[in-house]
């Protein structure tokens, strides 16, 4: 009896804890969503739920700021980067997992070590390089740099491909399938979680990166969402916080939605990487 | 058939194909292949030879000159007619990058040269033994089927080379120059300054205290950030995965939210939430009768805020991963423990914890390394502030990587920032190499 009682007490405590963590997780997001509907433009508010609702700030984004253009720019960059970057991540992952060749380990460890370095540690150099190539202030530059960095994160892909039974690939080879048809017909269909995970992280990364974009994209026409939004509150001493909040909602909603939608695949992708480390 | 082979080998014997082919290849790439009757290959290699000659004769001297002197003519005003005009001098940085690219290209070309000599020697040997050299089509299909991994690696590696390796090499070179915003190309020429910047950072008063303080905080930060994120995630995972908890996926989805919100958005939001004057956090504290806390303006509180904020964004990932690992632990272990009358605490301590730790240990190291360079959280939340006048170009919460950023992007102290870059590079490499060596992905290979 006492054990059972203890069990149910613990269960109630667990639920309380879960609820507290839930509030803790959701609160900042909720606060921003609420702020975006609040009248006025200051941070300060007596209550979490606004006393008067307004959509003015959302309208402002499109009239006062060039939000629509930022959005198209960002989508263009992020989608292109995702396609190129995913291919560039899957290829080395596949090569390192399936084939044994000279220089394989050296290349793998080099890539892994390089992957640890924050990309912008050498940002001045990349900047000068882009200048030499006459690519400053172009979207192509941003896409190139994002996509070129993607192969450094091949390890997830490699670990995932490692879990695909070798016998499958060998059997196909016996049947005379070429490298490409093995890759597209056998390996790819078995790797949906990996592909989704890779594409999603590259997409989210390039969709929300602001540091490099800010450095390279200098004119208002080329701005991305992250740069635009960042400038909105950093340059004006946070005078227009509520419009910023509305912008945040419009950026975060699609990304958050994607993540939640693909949660299961994400967990699979993450754990496949974790188990193999 | 056998006679034919015997005949061939007889006609081939005696003739030192391999020697002649090797000598010809040393003279010029492709000649050996032409001699071996591999015409297509020979022609291609001859073209490569021409490119090599051109590069070595016309580009290499300029590259070496550029790299050693970093330019000789200063940009200056010259009198042209009656007006003074600016005449562009040498651009040290361009010279450096062009020099690097040229030298890399030459190394690659020389490598091809060596390979072509080896190839003609091998083909020659094959002919001596009576074999027939591959036709061009055979060569191509050989490359396609047996060199396939190299083919698919070429593009990704080229990208990494240009946008990662080259810039890092360039950054290392910058550390040995006198590059600052006051002494910046094209207006000025750079000079090689040797180890001056290193000496300043380690020995010059002000610089060295800043360096030690920032490094200490970097390590402290990385440890705190990693442990809180990991154990927080672990705790939440245990809580959610309890047998009797209902709506597991609902709770998980709720907790993933901080991870799903883009980093720069959530950090800017938190920055506002922790705002000392208007932020809701302080408002609530006041409502509850507490004093306001100077979250972002007091050095110690700013550090606490950073750890809290980082915890908020990082616990969901470790929760997800740990849940994944927990689901792979065999159920019968728990059943056996139940039969033995183990309490749930004992089960957690003796089964769950060791299993999860075993899988997560390498990832913990990686996340420690990641946190050492967790630029986003610090840059977006505190930007290294509060300002500390005792430190050189750094605030109280700056870690090495944000200090590097400030030094180069805000204060134009390029050579100092490159030195910091090299130091980060060294610290990271130690962890990275250690980690790579003990990763399962590598261990697996050694056994196979």
XYZ file of C-alpha atoms in Angstrom:
725
model
C 0.000 0.000 0.000
C 2.655 2.486 0.996
C 4.630 1.661 -2.112
C 1.587 2.286 -4.252
C 0.945 5.568 -2.468
C 4.534 6.632 -2.932
C 4.181 5.769 -6.600
C 1.179 7.976 -7.123
C 2.707 10.831 -5.158
C 5.748 10.621 -7.388
C 3.514 10.502 -10.432
C 1.778 13.725 -9.399
C 5.132 15.357 -8.758
C 6.240 14.228 -12.198
C 3.238 15.848 -13.821
C 3.849 19.062 -11.931
C 7.489 19.038 -13.032
C 6.491 18.365 -16.635
C 4.053 21.244 -16.533
C 6.692 23.575 -15.095
C 9.209 22.580 -17.765
C 6.467 23.000 -20.346
C 5.832 26.572 -19.237
C 9.559 27.197 -19.149
C 9.883 25.920 -22.747
C 6.910 27.696 -24.190
C 6.945 30.966 -22.329
C 9.452 33.009 -24.401
C 7.762 31.979 -27.623
C 4.363 32.768 -26.187
C 5.574 36.139 -24.961
C 6.789 37.102 -28.419
C 3.604 35.967 -30.094
C 1.609 38.010 -27.592
C 3.887 41.022 -27.999
C 3.393 40.947 -31.747
C -0.330 41.562 -31.281
C 0.069 44.253 -28.661
C -0.534 47.910 -29.452
C 2.322 50.365 -29.229
C 5.917 49.444 -29.842
C 7.563 48.999 -26.489
C 8.800 45.941 -24.671
C 7.015 46.871 -21.547
C 3.693 45.332 -20.711
C 1.696 44.891 -17.558
C 0.188 41.629 -18.685
C 1.197 38.704 -20.824
C -2.043 38.734 -22.778
C -2.402 42.092 -24.511
C -5.340 44.244 -23.506
C -5.963 45.268 -27.101
C -5.166 43.103 -30.099
C -3.821 44.562 -33.317
C -2.441 43.234 -36.565
C -0.820 46.564 -37.311
C 2.698 45.277 -36.694
C 2.325 42.546 -39.262
C 1.109 45.089 -41.788
C 4.022 47.325 -40.832
C 6.495 44.640 -41.733
C 5.324 44.785 -45.301
C 4.727 48.515 -45.581
C 7.436 50.086 -43.424
C 9.984 47.372 -43.977
C 10.825 45.361 -47.055
C 9.777 42.149 -45.408
C 8.410 40.412 -48.510
C 11.708 40.864 -50.325
C 13.695 39.623 -47.344
C 11.493 36.599 -47.251
C 11.928 35.737 -50.950
C 15.692 36.330 -50.704
C 15.942 34.028 -47.726
C 13.822 31.310 -49.289
C 15.857 31.442 -52.470
C 19.133 31.152 -50.591
C 17.929 28.503 -48.175
C 16.315 26.247 -50.774
C 19.278 26.333 -53.157
C 21.692 25.740 -50.315
C 19.603 22.847 -49.060
C 19.651 21.045 -52.392
C 23.365 21.537 -53.052
C 24.384 21.103 -49.438
C 22.420 17.882 -48.968
C 24.062 16.346 -52.029
C 27.471 17.514 -50.839
C 26.887 15.923 -47.433
C 25.441 12.642 -48.655
C 28.209 12.036 -51.201
C 31.132 11.940 -48.761
C 29.012 10.109 -46.199
C 28.279 7.432 -48.774
C 31.823 7.254 -50.103
C 33.300 6.871 -46.627
C 30.735 4.341 -45.515
C 30.591 1.966 -48.478
C 34.031 2.122 -50.069
C 37.495 1.349 -48.764
C 40.191 3.343 -50.544
C 43.588 4.856 -49.909
C 43.545 8.107 -48.017
C 40.064 7.386 -46.671
C 40.879 7.710 -43.004
C 43.066 10.743 -43.479
C 40.311 12.501 -45.373
C 37.731 11.535 -42.786
C 39.691 12.774 -39.826
C 40.661 15.945 -41.653
C 37.037 16.692 -42.443
C 35.991 15.915 -38.883
C 38.607 18.177 -37.384
C 37.771 20.955 -39.820
C 34.108 20.533 -38.952
C 34.832 21.544 -35.405
C 36.096 24.955 -36.340
C 33.549 27.676 -36.357
C 33.151 28.727 -39.952
C 33.663 32.386 -39.387
C 37.001 31.950 -37.647
C 38.398 32.502 -41.089
C 35.659 34.846 -42.173
C 37.984 37.697 -43.076
C 39.752 35.362 -45.454
C 36.511 34.139 -47.003
C 35.471 37.747 -47.353
C 38.649 38.637 -49.229
C 38.332 35.524 -51.357
C 34.796 36.509 -52.334
C 36.053 39.960 -53.111
C 38.676 38.473 -55.436
C 35.984 36.439 -57.164
C 33.872 39.578 -57.428
C 31.026 37.951 -55.541
C 30.498 40.358 -52.661
C 26.919 41.393 -52.062
C 25.540 38.534 -54.134
C 23.328 35.697 -53.032
C 25.532 33.301 -54.953
C 28.368 34.027 -52.527
C 26.245 33.157 -49.526
C 24.953 29.982 -51.177
C 28.469 28.929 -52.174
C 29.865 29.402 -48.700
C 26.966 27.681 -46.932
C 26.943 24.739 -49.322
C 30.716 24.382 -49.336
C 30.663 24.040 -45.578
C 28.070 21.263 -45.609
C 30.422 18.303 -46.338
C 32.139 18.920 -43.012
C 29.117 17.377 -41.364
C 29.302 14.136 -43.298
C 29.638 12.022 -40.164
C 25.924 11.693 -39.483
C 25.429 10.543 -43.039
C 28.309 8.101 -42.782
C 27.034 6.599 -39.539
C 23.608 6.263 -41.027
C 24.839 4.564 -44.194
C 26.855 2.230 -41.960
C 23.617 0.855 -40.574
C 22.438 -0.251 -44.014
C 23.308 -3.938 -44.338
C 26.367 -4.410 -46.524
C 24.878 -7.641 -47.886
C 22.167 -5.641 -49.613
C 24.695 -3.571 -51.517
C 26.800 -6.612 -52.333
C 23.815 -8.560 -53.614
C 22.917 -5.694 -55.930
C 26.485 -5.538 -57.140
C 26.380 -9.268 -57.893
C 23.284 -8.646 -59.951
C 25.316 -6.197 -61.967
C 23.961 -2.926 -60.643
C 26.267 0.060 -61.163
C 27.392 2.398 -58.397
C 24.836 5.018 -59.284
C 21.884 2.684 -59.511
C 22.829 1.102 -56.177
C 22.927 4.548 -54.655
C 19.644 5.763 -56.099
C 17.635 2.549 -56.092
C 18.752 0.868 -52.889
C 20.520 3.198 -50.530
C 18.449 6.352 -51.040
C 15.023 4.807 -50.383
C 16.356 3.336 -47.136
C 17.718 6.657 -45.998
C 14.689 8.917 -45.769
C 15.264 9.898 -42.129
C 18.853 10.778 -42.886
C 17.978 12.845 -45.936
C 15.222 14.649 -44.089
C 17.481 15.310 -41.138
C 20.328 16.575 -43.317
C 18.133 18.718 -45.522
C 16.281 20.122 -42.557
C 19.363 21.098 -40.624
C 20.942 22.693 -43.680
C 17.717 24.504 -44.459
C 17.287 25.741 -40.919
C 20.949 26.730 -40.774
C 20.910 28.781 -43.944
C 17.439 30.158 -43.274
C 18.463 31.633 -39.971
C 22.154 32.408 -40.287
C 22.719 36.061 -39.917
C 26.378 36.557 -39.176
C 27.814 35.665 -42.529
C 24.860 37.050 -44.438
C 25.280 40.338 -42.613
C 28.913 40.493 -43.576
C 28.416 39.770 -47.266
C 25.027 41.235 -48.132
C 25.295 44.964 -47.921
C 22.459 46.552 -49.825
C 18.802 46.609 -48.756
C 17.774 44.634 -51.866
C 19.925 41.657 -50.999
C 19.102 41.494 -47.291
C 17.837 38.280 -45.793
C 15.270 37.893 -43.038
C 17.850 37.378 -40.347
C 19.845 40.431 -41.342
C 16.759 42.572 -41.766
C 15.322 41.560 -38.447
C 18.594 41.940 -36.625
C 19.079 45.443 -38.010
C 15.558 46.287 -36.982
C 16.274 46.097 -33.286
C 20.005 46.577 -33.117
C 20.233 49.759 -35.135
C 17.231 51.543 -33.713
C 17.855 50.832 -30.062
C 14.901 48.509 -29.851
C 12.330 51.186 -30.460
C 10.172 49.004 -32.627
C 10.096 45.872 -30.577
C 6.586 44.814 -31.491
C 7.296 44.789 -35.243
C 10.385 42.784 -34.490
C 8.228 40.344 -32.559
C 5.868 40.037 -35.512
C 8.845 39.350 -37.772
C 10.103 36.697 -35.371
C 6.751 34.980 -35.463
C 6.772 34.931 -39.256
C 10.276 33.439 -39.323
C 9.915 31.013 -36.492
C 6.507 29.624 -37.365
C 7.474 27.793 -40.584
C 10.743 26.471 -39.119
C 9.149 25.390 -35.870
C 6.309 23.784 -37.739
C 8.754 21.852 -39.936
C 10.602 20.606 -36.884
C 7.508 19.444 -35.088
C 6.130 17.827 -38.216
C 9.319 15.912 -38.788
C 9.997 15.200 -35.143
C 9.894 11.429 -35.490
C 12.284 11.387 -38.434
C 14.459 13.836 -36.590
C 14.700 11.602 -33.549
C 15.616 8.659 -35.743
C 18.257 10.656 -37.566
C 19.718 12.032 -34.360
C 19.867 8.698 -32.588
C 21.322 6.895 -35.571
C 24.135 9.398 -35.371
C 24.365 9.125 -31.606
C 24.569 5.359 -31.429
C 27.375 5.215 -33.894
C 28.912 8.412 -32.649
C 46.057 -19.018 -77.215
C 48.865 -19.905 -74.900
C 51.285 -19.758 -77.789
C 50.109 -16.296 -78.607
C 50.771 -15.086 -75.098
C 54.143 -16.769 -75.142
C 54.954 -15.077 -78.425
C 53.894 -11.727 -77.129
C 55.929 -12.036 -74.025
C 58.870 -13.160 -76.112
C 58.598 -10.133 -78.367
C 58.106 -7.951 -75.308
C 60.977 -9.410 -73.371
C 64.311 -7.742 -73.788
C 62.794 -4.420 -74.684
C 63.053 -2.193 -71.587
C 59.643 -0.578 -72.102
C 59.426 0.522 -68.520
C 62.776 2.323 -68.517
C 62.117 4.170 -71.754
C 58.560 5.078 -70.764
C 59.762 6.349 -67.391
C 62.500 8.485 -68.910
C 60.077 9.907 -71.475
C 57.564 10.710 -68.738
C 60.196 12.490 -66.718
C 60.968 14.615 -69.773
C 57.321 15.537 -70.213
C 54.087 14.195 -68.798
C 52.282 12.119 -71.394
C 55.303 11.180 -73.538
C 55.637 7.870 -71.710
C 51.953 7.203 -72.198
C 52.235 8.031 -75.918
C 55.153 5.625 -76.106
C 52.981 3.032 -74.408
C 50.395 3.663 -77.142
C 47.903 5.218 -74.778
C 47.302 8.152 -77.071
C 44.317 9.845 -75.527
C 45.804 9.712 -72.058
C 49.106 10.934 -73.459
C 47.545 13.939 -75.129
C 45.631 14.913 -72.012
C 48.745 14.617 -69.886
C 50.764 16.638 -72.393
C 48.205 19.391 -72.047
C 48.582 19.183 -68.268
C 52.324 19.422 -68.775
C 51.896 22.584 -70.782
C 49.747 24.074 -68.022
C 52.364 23.088 -65.450
C 55.165 24.689 -67.416
C 53.147 27.855 -67.873
C 52.325 28.036 -64.167
C 55.846 27.328 -62.979
C 57.497 29.760 -65.401
C 55.052 32.658 -65.409
C 53.122 32.432 -62.167
C 55.365 30.848 -59.570
C 58.095 33.532 -59.402
C 55.468 36.240 -58.905
C 53.743 34.125 -56.249
C 56.968 33.552 -54.338
C 57.866 37.220 -54.625
C 54.410 38.208 -53.403
C 54.504 35.865 -50.441
C 57.989 36.836 -49.314
C 57.772 40.598 -49.722
C 54.000 41.134 -49.484
C 54.431 43.825 -52.119
C 56.944 46.580 -52.630
C 55.155 49.546 -54.156
C 53.057 51.567 -51.766
C 49.823 53.123 -52.948
C 50.629 56.803 -53.260
C 49.668 60.122 -54.719
C 51.568 60.921 -57.876
C 51.642 64.085 -59.849
C 50.133 63.408 -63.246
C 50.175 66.597 -65.253
C 48.886 69.212 -62.847
C 46.770 66.951 -60.718
C 47.671 64.505 -58.001
C 46.263 61.106 -58.654
C 46.188 58.044 -56.530
C 48.342 55.319 -58.022
C 47.523 51.847 -56.800
C 50.462 49.981 -55.398
C 50.710 46.325 -54.505
C 47.854 44.837 -52.548
C 49.481 42.673 -49.887
C 46.389 40.591 -49.147
C 45.683 39.812 -52.781
C 49.327 38.938 -53.299
C 49.111 36.585 -50.353
C 45.992 34.795 -51.561
C 47.153 34.621 -55.165
C 50.485 33.320 -53.966
C 48.803 30.646 -51.887
C 46.532 29.544 -54.718
C 49.451 29.350 -57.133
C 51.582 27.329 -54.758
C 48.729 24.913 -54.060
C 48.149 24.554 -57.804
C 51.839 23.848 -58.386
C 51.839 21.201 -55.662
C 48.844 19.485 -57.243
C 50.422 19.638 -60.704
C 53.681 18.181 -59.412
C 51.710 15.411 -57.767
C 50.062 14.611 -61.109
C 53.563 14.630 -62.623
C 54.765 11.993 -60.158
C 51.648 9.920 -60.756
C 52.109 10.043 -64.516
C 55.708 8.836 -64.187
C 54.584 5.980 -61.975
C 51.807 5.150 -64.414
C 54.074 4.989 -67.464
C 56.547 2.848 -65.522
C 53.795 0.440 -64.510
C 52.355 0.247 -68.020
C 55.863 -0.311 -69.383
C 56.402 -3.165 -66.941
C 53.076 -4.617 -68.000
C 54.179 -4.554 -71.644
C 57.487 -6.187 -70.728
C 55.518 -9.016 -69.238
C 53.541 -9.226 -72.441
C 50.374 -7.494 -71.308
C 48.403 -5.078 -73.422
C 47.971 -1.553 -72.024
C 44.446 -0.384 -71.359
C 42.723 1.541 -74.074
C 41.352 4.952 -73.183
C 37.852 3.578 -72.904
C 39.079 0.842 -70.581
C 40.860 3.426 -68.494
C 37.719 5.495 -68.206
C 35.596 2.535 -67.194
C 38.274 1.448 -64.714
C 38.208 4.882 -63.128
C 34.408 4.909 -63.077
C 34.113 1.595 -61.290
C 37.210 1.390 -59.113
C 37.903 5.054 -58.452
C 34.248 5.905 -57.912
C 34.682 7.162 -54.330
C 37.297 9.659 -55.474
C 34.978 10.889 -58.188
C 32.103 11.546 -55.825
C 34.419 13.071 -53.252
C 36.021 15.496 -55.684
C 33.323 18.157 -55.610
C 32.694 18.229 -51.846
C 36.415 18.242 -51.132
C 37.047 21.044 -53.604
C 34.454 23.130 -51.811
C 35.994 22.382 -48.442
C 39.420 23.196 -49.787
C 38.476 26.595 -51.149
C 36.160 27.808 -48.454
C 37.604 26.145 -45.367
C 41.203 25.072 -45.712
C 42.473 28.002 -47.749
C 40.919 30.591 -45.446
C 42.372 28.847 -42.402
C 45.850 28.837 -43.938
C 45.384 32.459 -44.829
C 44.302 33.256 -41.290
C 47.377 31.568 -39.907
C 49.564 33.679 -42.183
C 47.835 36.878 -41.035
C 48.959 36.180 -37.469
C 52.546 36.739 -38.552
C 51.922 40.087 -40.223
C 51.254 43.577 -38.926
C 47.707 43.719 -40.280
C 45.508 46.187 -38.396
C 42.780 48.562 -39.459
C 45.371 51.347 -39.297
C 47.784 49.436 -41.442
C 45.507 47.990 -44.044
C 45.884 47.204 -47.719
C 45.512 48.667 -50.281
C 46.547 51.967 -48.659
C 49.490 50.397 -46.861
C 51.722 47.435 -47.440
C 51.816 44.645 -44.926
C 55.033 43.309 -43.493
C 55.918 40.019 -41.963
C 56.115 40.665 -38.241
C 57.085 37.218 -37.054
C 55.932 36.303 -33.577
C 55.303 39.885 -32.384
C 51.550 39.425 -31.959
C 52.060 36.144 -30.088
C 54.577 37.777 -27.773
C 52.196 40.660 -27.062
C 49.298 38.399 -26.193
C 51.300 36.230 -23.825
C 53.584 38.824 -22.310
C 52.328 42.359 -22.754
C 50.499 43.662 -19.715
C 46.814 44.114 -20.412
C 46.833 41.734 -23.330
C 47.962 38.800 -21.264
C 45.504 39.411 -18.406
C 42.724 39.686 -20.970
C 43.855 36.492 -22.613
C 43.969 34.520 -19.365
C 40.664 35.872 -18.124
C 38.892 35.185 -21.381
C 40.379 31.696 -21.672
C 39.397 30.814 -18.122
C 35.824 31.922 -18.711
C 35.761 30.072 -22.036
C 36.549 26.780 -20.302
C 34.246 27.451 -17.367
C 31.479 28.382 -19.764
C 31.968 25.290 -21.895
C 31.875 23.005 -18.847
C 28.788 24.641 -17.351
C 26.948 24.842 -20.644
C 27.640 21.226 -21.536
C 26.797 19.748 -18.151
C 23.602 21.715 -17.639
C 22.356 20.928 -21.142
C 23.209 17.264 -20.875
C 21.928 16.500 -17.396
C 18.927 18.731 -17.902
C 18.061 16.777 -21.015
C 18.695 13.524 -19.187
C 16.396 14.482 -16.333
C 13.610 15.555 -18.648
C 14.004 12.397 -20.732
C 13.704 10.230 -17.596
C 10.677 12.189 -16.503
C 8.867 11.906 -19.829
C 9.696 8.276 -20.457
C 8.311 7.003 -17.170
C 5.972 4.115 -17.749
C 2.938 5.758 -16.246
C 3.234 9.162 -17.865
C 0.528 9.742 -20.451
C 0.669 11.884 -23.618
C 4.430 11.316 -23.982
C 4.586 12.745 -27.487
C 2.661 15.831 -26.427
C 5.237 16.596 -23.715
C 8.111 15.918 -26.069
C 6.707 18.259 -28.694
C 6.258 20.933 -26.064
C 9.847 20.619 -24.907
C 11.295 20.649 -28.403
C 10.007 24.148 -28.976
C 13.131 25.993 -27.765
C 15.237 23.879 -30.123
C 12.965 24.472 -33.070
C 12.928 28.253 -32.810
C 15.794 29.729 -34.828
C 18.735 30.509 -32.576
C 19.054 34.168 -33.384
C 15.360 34.706 -32.839
C 15.268 32.959 -29.486
C 18.411 34.670 -28.230
C 17.112 38.094 -29.159
C 13.861 37.225 -27.444
C 15.679 36.116 -24.296
C 17.773 39.250 -24.407
C 14.585 41.233 -24.198
C 13.040 38.997 -21.564
C 16.035 39.465 -19.311
C 16.151 43.193 -19.954
C 16.900 44.762 -16.583
C 14.358 47.556 -16.863
C 11.482 46.359 -19.003
C 11.969 42.631 -19.241
C 9.132 40.443 -18.015
C 11.457 38.351 -15.863
C 12.195 41.267 -13.601
C 8.574 42.373 -13.692
C 7.498 39.033 -12.313
C 10.246 39.039 -9.711
C 8.945 42.387 -8.548
C 5.389 41.138 -8.439
C 6.558 38.281 -6.263
C 8.220 40.781 -3.963
C 11.827 40.183 -4.941
C 14.368 42.759 -5.977
C 15.150 43.308 -9.617
C 18.210 41.425 -10.786
C 20.725 43.117 -13.107
C 20.632 40.091 -15.431
C 22.711 41.490 -18.239
C 24.555 44.408 -16.706
C 26.335 42.735 -13.795
C 29.340 40.566 -14.787
C 28.393 37.584 -12.630
C 24.670 37.742 -13.358
C 25.400 38.080 -17.078
C 27.317 34.818 -16.894
C 24.460 33.159 -15.036
C 21.998 34.444 -17.632
C 24.129 32.971 -20.407
C 24.144 29.566 -18.766
C 20.371 29.693 -18.250
C 19.745 30.777 -21.829
C 22.030 28.113 -23.193
C 20.347 25.515 -21.034
C 17.046 26.583 -22.487
C 18.138 26.026 -26.088
C 20.259 22.936 -25.518
C 18.297 20.621 -23.256
C 15.822 19.575 -25.998
C 18.531 18.076 -28.211
C 20.041 15.965 -25.491
C 16.550 14.982 -24.373
C 15.753 13.755 -27.888
C 18.997 11.850 -28.193
C 18.724 10.293 -24.763
C 15.154 9.209 -25.417
C 16.400 7.598 -28.612
C 19.138 5.729 -26.784
C 16.822 4.723 -23.957
C 14.514 3.083 -26.458
C 17.348 0.848 -27.616
C 18.057 -0.539 -24.130
C 16.713 -4.114 -24.080
C 13.453 -4.393 -22.148
C 14.407 -7.693 -20.543
C 17.100 -5.963 -18.517
C 14.396 -3.966 -16.769
C 12.218 -7.042 -16.413
C 15.063 -8.950 -14.814
C 15.648 -6.014 -12.476
C 11.934 -6.001 -11.594
C 12.084 -9.651 -10.656
C 15.059 -8.939 -8.431
C 12.943 -6.284 -6.765
C 14.949 -3.275 -7.875
C 13.486 0.164 -7.218
C 13.065 2.517 -10.133
C 15.920 4.632 -8.805
C 18.189 1.581 -8.832
C 17.101 0.721 -12.361
C 17.901 4.214 -13.514
C 21.280 4.264 -11.806
C 22.391 0.777 -12.805
C 20.820 0.250 -16.224
C 19.716 3.484 -17.876
C 22.532 5.752 -16.783
C 25.459 3.515 -17.828
C 23.857 2.646 -21.174
C 23.162 6.249 -22.026
C 26.590 7.406 -20.856
C 28.266 4.769 -22.993
C 26.624 6.069 -26.148
C 26.720 9.720 -25.261
C 30.290 10.104 -24.042
C 31.813 10.993 -27.420
C 28.939 13.366 -28.118
C 29.498 15.061 -24.781
C 33.058 15.853 -25.775
C 31.795 17.205 -29.074
C 29.248 19.372 -27.383
C 31.929 20.633 -24.983
C 33.989 21.650 -27.994
C 30.900 23.154 -29.596
C 30.197 25.201 -26.494
C 33.743 26.510 -26.384
C 32.869 28.111 -29.687
C 29.269 28.841 -28.960
C 29.409 32.173 -30.668
C 25.698 32.673 -31.201
C 24.516 32.518 -27.624
C 27.104 34.948 -26.354
C 27.136 37.311 -29.290
C 23.366 37.613 -29.436
C 22.590 37.637 -25.747
C 25.264 39.773 -24.147
C 27.632 40.567 -27.002
C 30.389 39.966 -24.474
C 29.154 42.806 -22.281
C 29.237 44.236 -19.647
C 32.223 46.217 -20.782
C 35.329 45.855 -18.673
C 37.849 48.638 -19.021
C 40.664 46.441 -17.684
C 40.349 44.135 -20.658
C 41.704 44.763 -24.129
C 38.765 45.006 -26.512
C 36.803 42.432 -24.504
C 33.873 42.434 -22.108
C 33.304 40.277 -19.069
C 31.374 37.541 -20.815
C 33.473 37.346 -23.980
C 34.801 33.895 -24.772
C 37.767 33.409 -27.085
C 35.682 33.181 -30.213
C 33.659 36.329 -29.574
C 36.812 38.149 -28.554
C 38.317 37.073 -31.870
C 35.267 38.400 -33.650
C 35.419 41.738 -31.868
C 39.143 42.073 -32.460
C 38.768 41.581 -36.173
C 35.345 42.879 -37.110
C 34.936 45.740 -34.662
C 38.432 46.893 -33.828
C 40.388 45.815 -36.882
C 43.129 44.108 -34.872
C 43.541 41.453 -37.515
C 46.865 39.991 -36.517
C 45.861 39.691 -32.850
C 42.596 38.067 -33.805
C 44.464 35.597 -35.987
C 46.672 34.677 -33.062
C 43.553 33.968 -30.997
C 42.278 31.967 -33.955
C 45.430 29.851 -33.941
C 45.149 29.293 -30.201
C 41.526 28.160 -30.574
C 42.669 25.992 -33.449
C 45.270 24.283 -31.257
C 42.924 23.722 -28.312
C 40.245 22.337 -30.619
C 42.626 20.103 -32.498
C 43.665 18.382 -29.280
C 40.049 17.534 -28.487
C 39.172 16.734 -32.049
C 42.026 14.330 -32.656
C 41.486 12.657 -29.320
C 37.813 12.303 -30.124
C 38.354 11.062 -33.654
C 40.663 8.361 -32.339
C 38.159 6.988 -29.924
C 35.055 7.321 -32.068
C 33.284 4.070 -32.764
C 33.033 4.879 -36.438
C 36.811 4.604 -36.589
C 37.233 1.647 -34.278
C 34.856 -0.315 -36.435
C 37.087 0.196 -39.432
C 40.245 -1.041 -37.788
C 38.611 -4.378 -37.089
C 37.305 -4.781 -40.619
